[in-house]
Short mmCIF file of C-alpha atoms in Angstrom, two decimals:
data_model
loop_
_atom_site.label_atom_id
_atom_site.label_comp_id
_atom_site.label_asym_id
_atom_site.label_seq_id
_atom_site.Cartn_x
_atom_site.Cartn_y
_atom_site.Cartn_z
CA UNK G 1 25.35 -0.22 13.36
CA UNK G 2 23.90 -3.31 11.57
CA UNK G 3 24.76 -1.56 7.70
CA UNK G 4 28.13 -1.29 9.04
CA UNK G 5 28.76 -4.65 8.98
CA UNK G 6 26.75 -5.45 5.65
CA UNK G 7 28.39 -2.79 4.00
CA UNK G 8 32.02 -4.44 5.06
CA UNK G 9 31.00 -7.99 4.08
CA UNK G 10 31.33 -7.24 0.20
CA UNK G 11 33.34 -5.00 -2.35
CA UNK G 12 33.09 -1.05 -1.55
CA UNK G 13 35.89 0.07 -4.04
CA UNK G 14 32.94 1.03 -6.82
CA UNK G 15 30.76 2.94 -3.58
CA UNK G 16 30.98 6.68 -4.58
CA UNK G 17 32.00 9.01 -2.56
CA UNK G 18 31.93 12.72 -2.52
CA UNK G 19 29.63 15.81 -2.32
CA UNK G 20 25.80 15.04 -1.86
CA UNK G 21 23.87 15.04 -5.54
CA UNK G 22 21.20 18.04 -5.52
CA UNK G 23 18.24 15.25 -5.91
CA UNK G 24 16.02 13.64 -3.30
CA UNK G 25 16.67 11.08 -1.61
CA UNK G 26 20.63 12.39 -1.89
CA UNK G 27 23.49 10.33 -2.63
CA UNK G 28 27.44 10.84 -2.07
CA UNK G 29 29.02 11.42 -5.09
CA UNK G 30 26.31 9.86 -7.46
CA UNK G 31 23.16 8.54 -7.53
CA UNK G 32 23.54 4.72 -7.88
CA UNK G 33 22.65 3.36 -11.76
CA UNK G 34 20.85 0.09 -10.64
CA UNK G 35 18.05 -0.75 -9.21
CA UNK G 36 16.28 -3.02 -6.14
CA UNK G 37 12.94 -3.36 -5.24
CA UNK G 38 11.25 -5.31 -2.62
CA UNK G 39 7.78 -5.01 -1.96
CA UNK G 40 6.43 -7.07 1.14
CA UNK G 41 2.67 -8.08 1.38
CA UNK G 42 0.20 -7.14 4.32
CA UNK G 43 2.53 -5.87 6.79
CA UNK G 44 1.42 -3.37 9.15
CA UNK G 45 3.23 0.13 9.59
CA UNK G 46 3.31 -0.13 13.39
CA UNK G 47 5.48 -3.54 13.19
CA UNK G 48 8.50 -1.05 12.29
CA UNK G 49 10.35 0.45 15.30
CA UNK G 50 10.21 3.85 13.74
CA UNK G 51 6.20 3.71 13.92
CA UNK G 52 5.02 1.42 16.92
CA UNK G 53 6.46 0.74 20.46
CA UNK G 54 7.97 -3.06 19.80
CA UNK G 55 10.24 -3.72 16.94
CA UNK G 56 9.63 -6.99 14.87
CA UNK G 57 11.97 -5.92 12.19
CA UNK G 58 14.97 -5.11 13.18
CA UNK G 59 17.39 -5.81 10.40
CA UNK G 60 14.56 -3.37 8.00
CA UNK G 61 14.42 -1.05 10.93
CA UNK G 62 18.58 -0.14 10.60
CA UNK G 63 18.06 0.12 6.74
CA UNK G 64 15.55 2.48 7.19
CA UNK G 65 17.40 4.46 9.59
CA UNK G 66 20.16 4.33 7.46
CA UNK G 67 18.03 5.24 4.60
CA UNK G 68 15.19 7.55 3.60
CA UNK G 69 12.14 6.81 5.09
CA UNK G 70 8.34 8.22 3.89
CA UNK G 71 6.84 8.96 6.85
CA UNK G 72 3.67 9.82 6.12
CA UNK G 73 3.01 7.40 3.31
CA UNK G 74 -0.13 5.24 2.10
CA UNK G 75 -0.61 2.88 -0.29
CA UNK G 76 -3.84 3.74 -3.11
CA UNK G 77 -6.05 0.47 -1.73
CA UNK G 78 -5.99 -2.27 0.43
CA UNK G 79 -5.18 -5.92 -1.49
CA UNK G 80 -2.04 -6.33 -3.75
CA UNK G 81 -3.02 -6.23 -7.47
CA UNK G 82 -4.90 -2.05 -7.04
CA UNK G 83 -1.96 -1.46 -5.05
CA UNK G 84 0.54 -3.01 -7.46
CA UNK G 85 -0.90 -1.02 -10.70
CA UNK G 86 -0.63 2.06 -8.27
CA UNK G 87 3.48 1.87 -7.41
CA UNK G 88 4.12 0.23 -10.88
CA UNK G 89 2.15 2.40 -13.13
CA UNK G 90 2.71 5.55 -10.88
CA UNK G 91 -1.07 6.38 -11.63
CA UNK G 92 -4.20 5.60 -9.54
CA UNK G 93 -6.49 2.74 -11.00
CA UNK G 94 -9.17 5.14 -11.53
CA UNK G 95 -6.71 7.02 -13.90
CA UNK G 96 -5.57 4.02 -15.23
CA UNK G 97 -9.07 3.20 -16.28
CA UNK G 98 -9.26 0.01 -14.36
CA UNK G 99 -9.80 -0.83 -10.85
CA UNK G 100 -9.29 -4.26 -10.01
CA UNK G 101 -12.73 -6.07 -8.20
CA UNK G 102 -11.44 -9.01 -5.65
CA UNK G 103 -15.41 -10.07 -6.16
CA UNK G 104 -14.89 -10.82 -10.42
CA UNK G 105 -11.22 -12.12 -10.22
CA UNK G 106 -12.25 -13.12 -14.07
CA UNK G 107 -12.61 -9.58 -14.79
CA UNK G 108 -9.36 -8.33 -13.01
CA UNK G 109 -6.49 -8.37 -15.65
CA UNK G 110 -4.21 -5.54 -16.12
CA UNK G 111 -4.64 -3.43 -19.04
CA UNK G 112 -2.78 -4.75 -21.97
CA UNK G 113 -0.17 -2.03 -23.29
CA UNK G 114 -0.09 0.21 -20.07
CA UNK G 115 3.06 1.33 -19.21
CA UNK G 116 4.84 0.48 -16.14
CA UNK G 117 8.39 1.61 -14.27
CA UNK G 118 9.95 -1.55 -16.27
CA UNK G 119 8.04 -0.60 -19.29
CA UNK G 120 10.06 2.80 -18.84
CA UNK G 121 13.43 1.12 -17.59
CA UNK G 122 13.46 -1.08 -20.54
CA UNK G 123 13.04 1.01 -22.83
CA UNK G 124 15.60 3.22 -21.13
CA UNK G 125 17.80 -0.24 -21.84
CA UNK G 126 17.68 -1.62 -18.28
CA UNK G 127 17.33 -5.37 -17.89
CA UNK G 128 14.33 -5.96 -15.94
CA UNK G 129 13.70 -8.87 -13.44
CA UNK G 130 10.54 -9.78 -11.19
CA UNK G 131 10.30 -13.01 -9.34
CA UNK G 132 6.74 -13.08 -7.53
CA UNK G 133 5.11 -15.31 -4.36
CA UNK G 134 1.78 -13.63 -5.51
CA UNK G 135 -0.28 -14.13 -8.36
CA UNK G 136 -1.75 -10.62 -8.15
CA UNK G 137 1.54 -9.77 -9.04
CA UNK G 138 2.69 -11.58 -12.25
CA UNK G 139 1.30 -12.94 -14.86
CA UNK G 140 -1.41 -14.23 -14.21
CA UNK G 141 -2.97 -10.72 -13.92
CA UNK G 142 -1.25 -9.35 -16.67
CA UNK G 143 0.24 -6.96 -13.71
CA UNK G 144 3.99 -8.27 -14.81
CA UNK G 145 4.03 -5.92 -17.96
CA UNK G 146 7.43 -4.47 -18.81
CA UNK G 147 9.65 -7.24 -16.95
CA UNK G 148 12.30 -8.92 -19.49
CA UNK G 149 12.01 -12.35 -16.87
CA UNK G 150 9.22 -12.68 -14.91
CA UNK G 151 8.79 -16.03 -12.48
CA UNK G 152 6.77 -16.94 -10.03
CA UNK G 153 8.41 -19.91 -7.95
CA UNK G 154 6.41 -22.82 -6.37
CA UNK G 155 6.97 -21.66 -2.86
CA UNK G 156 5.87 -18.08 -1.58
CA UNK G 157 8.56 -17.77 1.16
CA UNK G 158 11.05 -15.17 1.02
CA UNK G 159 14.36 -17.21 0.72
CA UNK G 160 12.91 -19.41 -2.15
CA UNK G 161 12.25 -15.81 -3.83
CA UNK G 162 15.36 -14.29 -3.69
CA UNK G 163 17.42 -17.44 -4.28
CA UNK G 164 15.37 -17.65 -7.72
CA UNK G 165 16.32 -13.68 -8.10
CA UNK G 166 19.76 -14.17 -7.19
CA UNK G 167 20.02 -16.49 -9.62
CA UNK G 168 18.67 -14.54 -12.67
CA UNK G 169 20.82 -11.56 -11.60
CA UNK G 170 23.89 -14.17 -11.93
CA UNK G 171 23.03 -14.99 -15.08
CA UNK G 172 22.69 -12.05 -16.38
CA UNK G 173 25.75 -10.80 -15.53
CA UNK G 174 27.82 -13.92 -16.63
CA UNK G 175 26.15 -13.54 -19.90
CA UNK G 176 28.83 -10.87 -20.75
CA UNK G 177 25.75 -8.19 -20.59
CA UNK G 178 26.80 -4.77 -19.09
CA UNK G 179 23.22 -3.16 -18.79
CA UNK G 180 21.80 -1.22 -15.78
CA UNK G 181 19.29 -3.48 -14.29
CA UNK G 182 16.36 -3.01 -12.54
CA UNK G 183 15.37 -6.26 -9.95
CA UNK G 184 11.93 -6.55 -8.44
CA UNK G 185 11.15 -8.99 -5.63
CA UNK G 186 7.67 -9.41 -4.13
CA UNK G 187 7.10 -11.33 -0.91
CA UNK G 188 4.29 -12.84 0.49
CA UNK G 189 5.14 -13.11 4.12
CA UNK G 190 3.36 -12.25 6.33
CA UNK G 191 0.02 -13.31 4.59
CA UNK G 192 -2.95 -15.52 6.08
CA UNK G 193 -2.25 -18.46 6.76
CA UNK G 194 0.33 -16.87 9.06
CA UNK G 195 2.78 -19.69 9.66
CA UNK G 196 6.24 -19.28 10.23
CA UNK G 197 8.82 -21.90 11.92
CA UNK G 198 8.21 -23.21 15.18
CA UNK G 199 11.11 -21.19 16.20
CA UNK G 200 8.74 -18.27 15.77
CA UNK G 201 5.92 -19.57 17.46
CA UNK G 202 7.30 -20.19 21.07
CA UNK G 203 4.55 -17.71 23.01
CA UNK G 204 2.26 -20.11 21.67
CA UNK G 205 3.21 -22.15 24.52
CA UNK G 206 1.32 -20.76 27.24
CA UNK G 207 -1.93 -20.11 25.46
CA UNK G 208 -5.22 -22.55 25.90
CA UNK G 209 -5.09 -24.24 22.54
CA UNK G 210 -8.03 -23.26 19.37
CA UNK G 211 -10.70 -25.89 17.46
CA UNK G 212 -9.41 -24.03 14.22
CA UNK G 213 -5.81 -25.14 12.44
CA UNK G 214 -4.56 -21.64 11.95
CA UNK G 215 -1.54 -22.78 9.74
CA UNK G 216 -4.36 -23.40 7.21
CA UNK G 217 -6.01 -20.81 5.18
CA UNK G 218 -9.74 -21.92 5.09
CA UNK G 219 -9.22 -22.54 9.22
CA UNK G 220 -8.24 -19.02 10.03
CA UNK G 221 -11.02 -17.43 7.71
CA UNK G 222 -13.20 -20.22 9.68
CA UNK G 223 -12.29 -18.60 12.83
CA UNK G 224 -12.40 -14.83 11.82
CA UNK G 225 -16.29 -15.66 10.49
CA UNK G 226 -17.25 -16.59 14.29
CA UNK G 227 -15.73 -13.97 16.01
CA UNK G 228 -18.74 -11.50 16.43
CA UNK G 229 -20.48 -14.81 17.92
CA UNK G 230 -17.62 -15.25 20.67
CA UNK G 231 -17.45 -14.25 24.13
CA UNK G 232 -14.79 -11.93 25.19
CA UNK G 233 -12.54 -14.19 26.61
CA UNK G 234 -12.48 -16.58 23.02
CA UNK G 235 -11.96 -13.24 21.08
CA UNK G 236 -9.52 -12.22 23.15
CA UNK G 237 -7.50 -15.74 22.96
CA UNK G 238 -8.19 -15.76 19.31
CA UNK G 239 -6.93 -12.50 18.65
CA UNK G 240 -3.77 -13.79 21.02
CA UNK G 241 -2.94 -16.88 18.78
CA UNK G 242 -3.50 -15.04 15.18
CA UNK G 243 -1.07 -12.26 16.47
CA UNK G 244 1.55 -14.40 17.65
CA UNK G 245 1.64 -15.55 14.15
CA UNK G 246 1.68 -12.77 12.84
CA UNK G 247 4.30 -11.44 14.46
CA UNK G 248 6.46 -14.61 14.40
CA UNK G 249 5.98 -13.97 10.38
CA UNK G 250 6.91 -10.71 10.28
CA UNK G 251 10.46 -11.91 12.52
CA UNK G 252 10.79 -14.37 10.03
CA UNK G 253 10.52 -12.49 6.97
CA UNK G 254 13.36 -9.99 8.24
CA UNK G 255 15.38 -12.80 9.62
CA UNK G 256 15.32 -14.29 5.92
CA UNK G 257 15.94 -10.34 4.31
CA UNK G 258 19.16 -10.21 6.62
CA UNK G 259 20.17 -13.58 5.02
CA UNK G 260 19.53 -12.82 1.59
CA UNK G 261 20.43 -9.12 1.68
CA UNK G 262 24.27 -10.65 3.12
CA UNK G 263 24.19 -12.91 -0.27
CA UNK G 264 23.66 -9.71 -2.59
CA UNK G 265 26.27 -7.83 -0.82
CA UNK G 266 29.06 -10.68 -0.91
CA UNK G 267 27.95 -11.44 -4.99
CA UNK G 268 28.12 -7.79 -5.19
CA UNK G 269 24.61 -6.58 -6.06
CA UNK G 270 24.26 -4.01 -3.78
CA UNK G 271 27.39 -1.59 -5.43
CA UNK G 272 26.46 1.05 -6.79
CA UNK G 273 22.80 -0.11 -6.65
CA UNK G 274 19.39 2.14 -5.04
CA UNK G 275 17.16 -0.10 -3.09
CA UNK G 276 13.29 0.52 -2.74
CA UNK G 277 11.50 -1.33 -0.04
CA UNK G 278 7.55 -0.69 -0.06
CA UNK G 279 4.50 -2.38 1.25
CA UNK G 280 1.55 -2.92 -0.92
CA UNK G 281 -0.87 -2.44 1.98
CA UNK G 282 -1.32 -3.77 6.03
CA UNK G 283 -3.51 -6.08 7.85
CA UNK G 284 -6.88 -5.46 10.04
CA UNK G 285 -7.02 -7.19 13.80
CA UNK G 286 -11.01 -6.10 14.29
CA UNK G 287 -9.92 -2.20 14.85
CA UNK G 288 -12.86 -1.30 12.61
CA UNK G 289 -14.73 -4.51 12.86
CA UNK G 290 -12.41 -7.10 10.66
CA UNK G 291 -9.54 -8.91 10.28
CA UNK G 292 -6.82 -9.57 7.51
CA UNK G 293 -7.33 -6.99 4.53
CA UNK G 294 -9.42 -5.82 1.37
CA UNK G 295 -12.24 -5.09 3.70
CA UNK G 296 -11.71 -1.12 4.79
CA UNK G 297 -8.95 2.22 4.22
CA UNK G 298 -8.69 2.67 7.30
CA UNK G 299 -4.66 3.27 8.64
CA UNK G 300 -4.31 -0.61 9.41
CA UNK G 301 -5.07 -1.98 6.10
CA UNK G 302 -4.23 1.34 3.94
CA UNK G 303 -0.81 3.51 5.80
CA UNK G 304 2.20 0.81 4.78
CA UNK G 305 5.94 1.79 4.75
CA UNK G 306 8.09 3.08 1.66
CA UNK G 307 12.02 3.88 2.30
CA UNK G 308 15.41 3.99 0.06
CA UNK G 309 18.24 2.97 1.26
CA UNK G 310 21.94 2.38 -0.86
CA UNK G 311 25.45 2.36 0.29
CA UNK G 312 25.78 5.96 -0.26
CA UNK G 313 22.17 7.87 0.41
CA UNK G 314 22.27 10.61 2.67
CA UNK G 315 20.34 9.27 5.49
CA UNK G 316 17.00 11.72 5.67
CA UNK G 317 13.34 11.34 5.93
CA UNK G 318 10.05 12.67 4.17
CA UNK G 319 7.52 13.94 6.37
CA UNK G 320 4.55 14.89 3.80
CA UNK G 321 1.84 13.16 2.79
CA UNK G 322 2.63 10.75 -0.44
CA UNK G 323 1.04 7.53 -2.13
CA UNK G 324 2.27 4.43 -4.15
CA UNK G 325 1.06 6.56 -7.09
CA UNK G 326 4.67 8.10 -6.55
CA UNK G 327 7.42 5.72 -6.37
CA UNK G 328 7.44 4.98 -10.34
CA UNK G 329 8.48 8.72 -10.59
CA UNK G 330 10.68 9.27 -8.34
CA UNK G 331 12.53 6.31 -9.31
CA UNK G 332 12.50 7.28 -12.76
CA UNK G 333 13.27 10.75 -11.78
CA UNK G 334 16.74 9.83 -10.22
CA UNK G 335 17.65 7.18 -12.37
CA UNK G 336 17.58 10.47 -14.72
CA UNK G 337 15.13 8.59 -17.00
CA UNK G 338 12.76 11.51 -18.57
CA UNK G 339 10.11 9.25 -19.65
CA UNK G 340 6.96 10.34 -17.47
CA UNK G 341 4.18 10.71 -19.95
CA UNK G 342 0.87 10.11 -18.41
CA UNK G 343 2.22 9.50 -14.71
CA UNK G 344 -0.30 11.05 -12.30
CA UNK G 345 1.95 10.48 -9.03
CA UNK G 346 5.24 12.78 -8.69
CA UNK G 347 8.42 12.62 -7.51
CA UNK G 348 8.51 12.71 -3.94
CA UNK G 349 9.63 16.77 -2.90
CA UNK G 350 7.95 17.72 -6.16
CA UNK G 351 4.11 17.31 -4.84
CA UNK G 352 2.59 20.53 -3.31
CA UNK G 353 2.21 19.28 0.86
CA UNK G 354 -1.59 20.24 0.28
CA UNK G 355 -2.65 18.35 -2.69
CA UNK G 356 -5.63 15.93 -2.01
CA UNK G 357 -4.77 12.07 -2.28
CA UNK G 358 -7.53 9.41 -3.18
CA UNK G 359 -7.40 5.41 -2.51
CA UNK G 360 -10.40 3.19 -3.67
CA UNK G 361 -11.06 -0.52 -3.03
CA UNK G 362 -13.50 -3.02 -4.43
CA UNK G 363 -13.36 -5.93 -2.38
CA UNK G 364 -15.35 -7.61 0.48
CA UNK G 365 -17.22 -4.85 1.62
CA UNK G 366 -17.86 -3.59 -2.12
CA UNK G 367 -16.47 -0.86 -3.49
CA UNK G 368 -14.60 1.91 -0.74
CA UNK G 369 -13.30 5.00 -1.62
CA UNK G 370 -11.34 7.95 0.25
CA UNK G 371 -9.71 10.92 -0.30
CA UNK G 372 -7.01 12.45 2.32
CA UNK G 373 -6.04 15.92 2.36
CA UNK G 374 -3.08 16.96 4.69
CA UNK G 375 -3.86 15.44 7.72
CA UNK G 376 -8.00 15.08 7.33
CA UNK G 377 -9.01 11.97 5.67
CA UNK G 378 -12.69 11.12 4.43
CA UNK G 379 -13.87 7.77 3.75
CA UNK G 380 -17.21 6.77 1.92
CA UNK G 381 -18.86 3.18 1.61
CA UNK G 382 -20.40 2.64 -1.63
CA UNK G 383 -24.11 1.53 -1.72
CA UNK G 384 -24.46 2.26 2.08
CA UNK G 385 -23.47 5.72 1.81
CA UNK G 386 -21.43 5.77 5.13
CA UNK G 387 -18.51 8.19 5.35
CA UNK G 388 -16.64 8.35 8.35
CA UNK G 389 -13.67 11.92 8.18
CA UNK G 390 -10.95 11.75 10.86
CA UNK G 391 -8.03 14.27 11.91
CA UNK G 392 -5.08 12.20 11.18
CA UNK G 393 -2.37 14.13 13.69
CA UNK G 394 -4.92 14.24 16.27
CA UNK G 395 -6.25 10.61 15.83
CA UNK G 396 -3.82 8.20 13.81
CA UNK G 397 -5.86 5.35 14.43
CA UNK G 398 -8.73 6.76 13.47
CA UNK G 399 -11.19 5.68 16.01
CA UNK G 400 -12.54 9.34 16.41
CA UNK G 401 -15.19 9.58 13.64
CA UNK G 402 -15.81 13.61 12.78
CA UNK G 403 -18.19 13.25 10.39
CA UNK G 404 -21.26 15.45 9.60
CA UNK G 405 -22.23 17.11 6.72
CA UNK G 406 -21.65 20.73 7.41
CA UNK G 407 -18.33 20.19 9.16
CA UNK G 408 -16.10 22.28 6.97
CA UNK G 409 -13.06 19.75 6.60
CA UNK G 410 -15.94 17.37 4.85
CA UNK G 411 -17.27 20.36 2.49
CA UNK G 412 -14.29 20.75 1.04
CA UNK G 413 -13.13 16.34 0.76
CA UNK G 414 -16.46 15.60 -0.19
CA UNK G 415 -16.02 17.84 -3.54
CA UNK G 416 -13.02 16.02 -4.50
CA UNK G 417 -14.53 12.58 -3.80
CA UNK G 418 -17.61 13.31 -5.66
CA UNK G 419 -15.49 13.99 -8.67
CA UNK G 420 -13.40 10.55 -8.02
CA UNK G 421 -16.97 8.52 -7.80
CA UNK G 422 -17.94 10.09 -10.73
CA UNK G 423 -14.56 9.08 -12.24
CA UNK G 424 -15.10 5.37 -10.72
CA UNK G 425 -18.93 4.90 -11.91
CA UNK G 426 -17.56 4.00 -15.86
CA UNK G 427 -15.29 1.72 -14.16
CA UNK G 428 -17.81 -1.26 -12.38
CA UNK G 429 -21.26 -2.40 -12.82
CA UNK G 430 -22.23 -1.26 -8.97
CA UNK G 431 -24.25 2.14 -8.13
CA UNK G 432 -22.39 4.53 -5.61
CA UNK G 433 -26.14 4.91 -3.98
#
């Protein structure tokens, strides 16, 4: 197995060993005292071998194996800073009592004092670390609160990000410090543009060539405005090129984790330390009518991935329905730091299977919320008033819209989601109606 060989490649004498700890995820012997996070931006669930047919990943596939996987996990929106507040906060924005608006970037700065998972590490006397390829994520948003060293390099690429991390980690520990630390790294591949080496980009080869530059940002949103004027055959090759590069991105951005994840072992930084991979949200390829994200919450933009993996988890998986809103907790929850006031997410195995989730998004199709119950999922557009409920075992691409008013599944959503609208309406300046 690939962890195997990572494991092998650095020191294991300070890897515990013994019976499995009574928590969940489960460790042998002890539940590791630092902490690794990586969250990776717009990558879709169904790029992992453990939830699509062709596997993109593989290096991330064998930790998850190896690890703890969430199966049935979503994130609480569809762009980076809502979904950010949601995993770092453990509370929904609505909660939170602010829900970021991609159309007023002016307006969308974190609340100043709210208390994050390296709010609660820190003051638990962790040193805390984030180095950021996204704004959304630092401080320029105010969404960095908490984090003793917070960068944001020039270049967004993976390697460039962990180098920088590396780096900090290094220097923390040859400062003579012995604190438990808590490292966050956030990724922005695979993002539009989508354009990894040429390496990557070989089944390029045999396709007719575009008018658009898709390396570049403002060509690829170009393109994407046109489609619904195309004929079949130029969506079709369209759709063809922006996958490729996609894809090629995605292959890149695990070929780079390997790398890095090989430097942390040798240096060290993976003894006796939990690692928490999640995805802040996935990418659209005109399932329901667009492409990239921060347009719908449907499962392409809004299902993502969240797993734990550390030299000495019990390998297991999570099969019930949880939400960014509870990674903060559970984290803090096995780190055995009892500092949870105001938290609205739980530790994962804590949450009742039937409790109702809710996402919400205000973005380019104005403000979206939904609210997903066990497997039945409801979905309603403000100012439109669409709503759209799918069975989410029977239909996980949600193509099958159930919706009608006296369907009983939608009774009982819509009561919860009239109580989240009424919960959002403070919040923005727009009318549900």
């Amino acid at each position: 197995m690939l962890l195997l060989a990572l494991a092998c490649t650095g020191s294991d004498s300070d890897v515990p060993t013994g019976d499995p700890t009574d928590t969940f995820p489960s460790f042998h012997g002890r539940v590791p005292k630092n902490l690794l996070v990586v969250s990776m931006d717009t990558t879709r669930r169904d790029l992992f071998a453990r939830y699509g047919d062709t596997a993109y990943a593989p290096f991330l596939d064998g930790l998850m194996e190896e690890g703890v996987a969430l199966d049935r996990h979503r994130s609480c929106s569809n762009w980076t800073m809502p979904s950010v507040l949601c995993a770092q906060t453990g509370m929904t924005n609505i909660d939170l009592g602010m829900v970021p608006d991609l159309r007023d970037t002016n307006r969308s700065m974190a609340p100043v004092g709210m208390r994050t998972l390296a709010t609660r590490l820190s003051d638990a006397g962790y040193y805390t670390q984030l180095v950021t390829s996204n704004s959304w994520f630092s401080a320029d948003h105010l969404t960095d609160q908490g984090f003793e060293v917070s960068i944001r390099p020039d270049s967004r690429g993976t390697t460039a990000i962990f180098d920088t991390a590396i780096e900090e980690l290094q220097a923390e520990r040859d400062s003579g410090e012995t604190r438990p630390w808590y490292a966050h790294m956030h990724i922005k591949e695979p993002h539009p543009a989508y354009n990894p080496p040429e390496e990557y980009l070989t089944d390029l080869e045999g396709l007719d060539p575009l008018k658009w530059d898709l390396a570049k940002s403002d060509d690829q949103y170009a393109a994407d405005a046109q489609y619904d004027g195309m004929s079949t055959e130029e969506q079709e090759l369209l759709l063809e090129h922006l996958r490729i590069r996609y894809h090629g991105e995605v292959r890149w951005m695990n070929d780079q984790l390997e790398a890095e994840f090989d430097e942390l072992d040798q240096l060290g930084f993976l003894d006796d330390t939990l690692v928490v991979f999640w995805v802040d949200h996935g990418e659209q390829f005109w399932e329901h009518g667009d492409q990239t994200h921060a347009y719908h919450l449907h499962n392409e933009e809004n299902d993502t991935i969240a797993f734990f993996w550390s030299k000495n988890i019990v390998a297991d998986s999570w099969e019930e329905p949880t939400s960014h809103i509870d990674i903060a907790p559970t984290i803090l929850n096995l780190l055995g730091v009892d500092d949870t006031e105001g938290l609205t997410g739980l530790p994962v195995g804590q949450a009742p299977p039937d409790r109702t989730l809710d996402m919400v998004s205000a973005a380019r199709l104005g403000i979206v919320q939904s609210v997903v119950k066990e497997n039945w999922k409801l979905i309603y557009r403000w100012g439109t008033g669409e709503r759209w409920l799918y069975d989410t075992d029977a239909d996980p691409t949600e193509v099958n819209d159930l919706y009608a008013a006296d369907e009983p599944h939608a009774k009982e959503l819509e009561a919860t989601l009239d109580d989240r609208i009424s919960a959002m309406e403070p919040l923005t300046d727009y009318s549900p109606n």
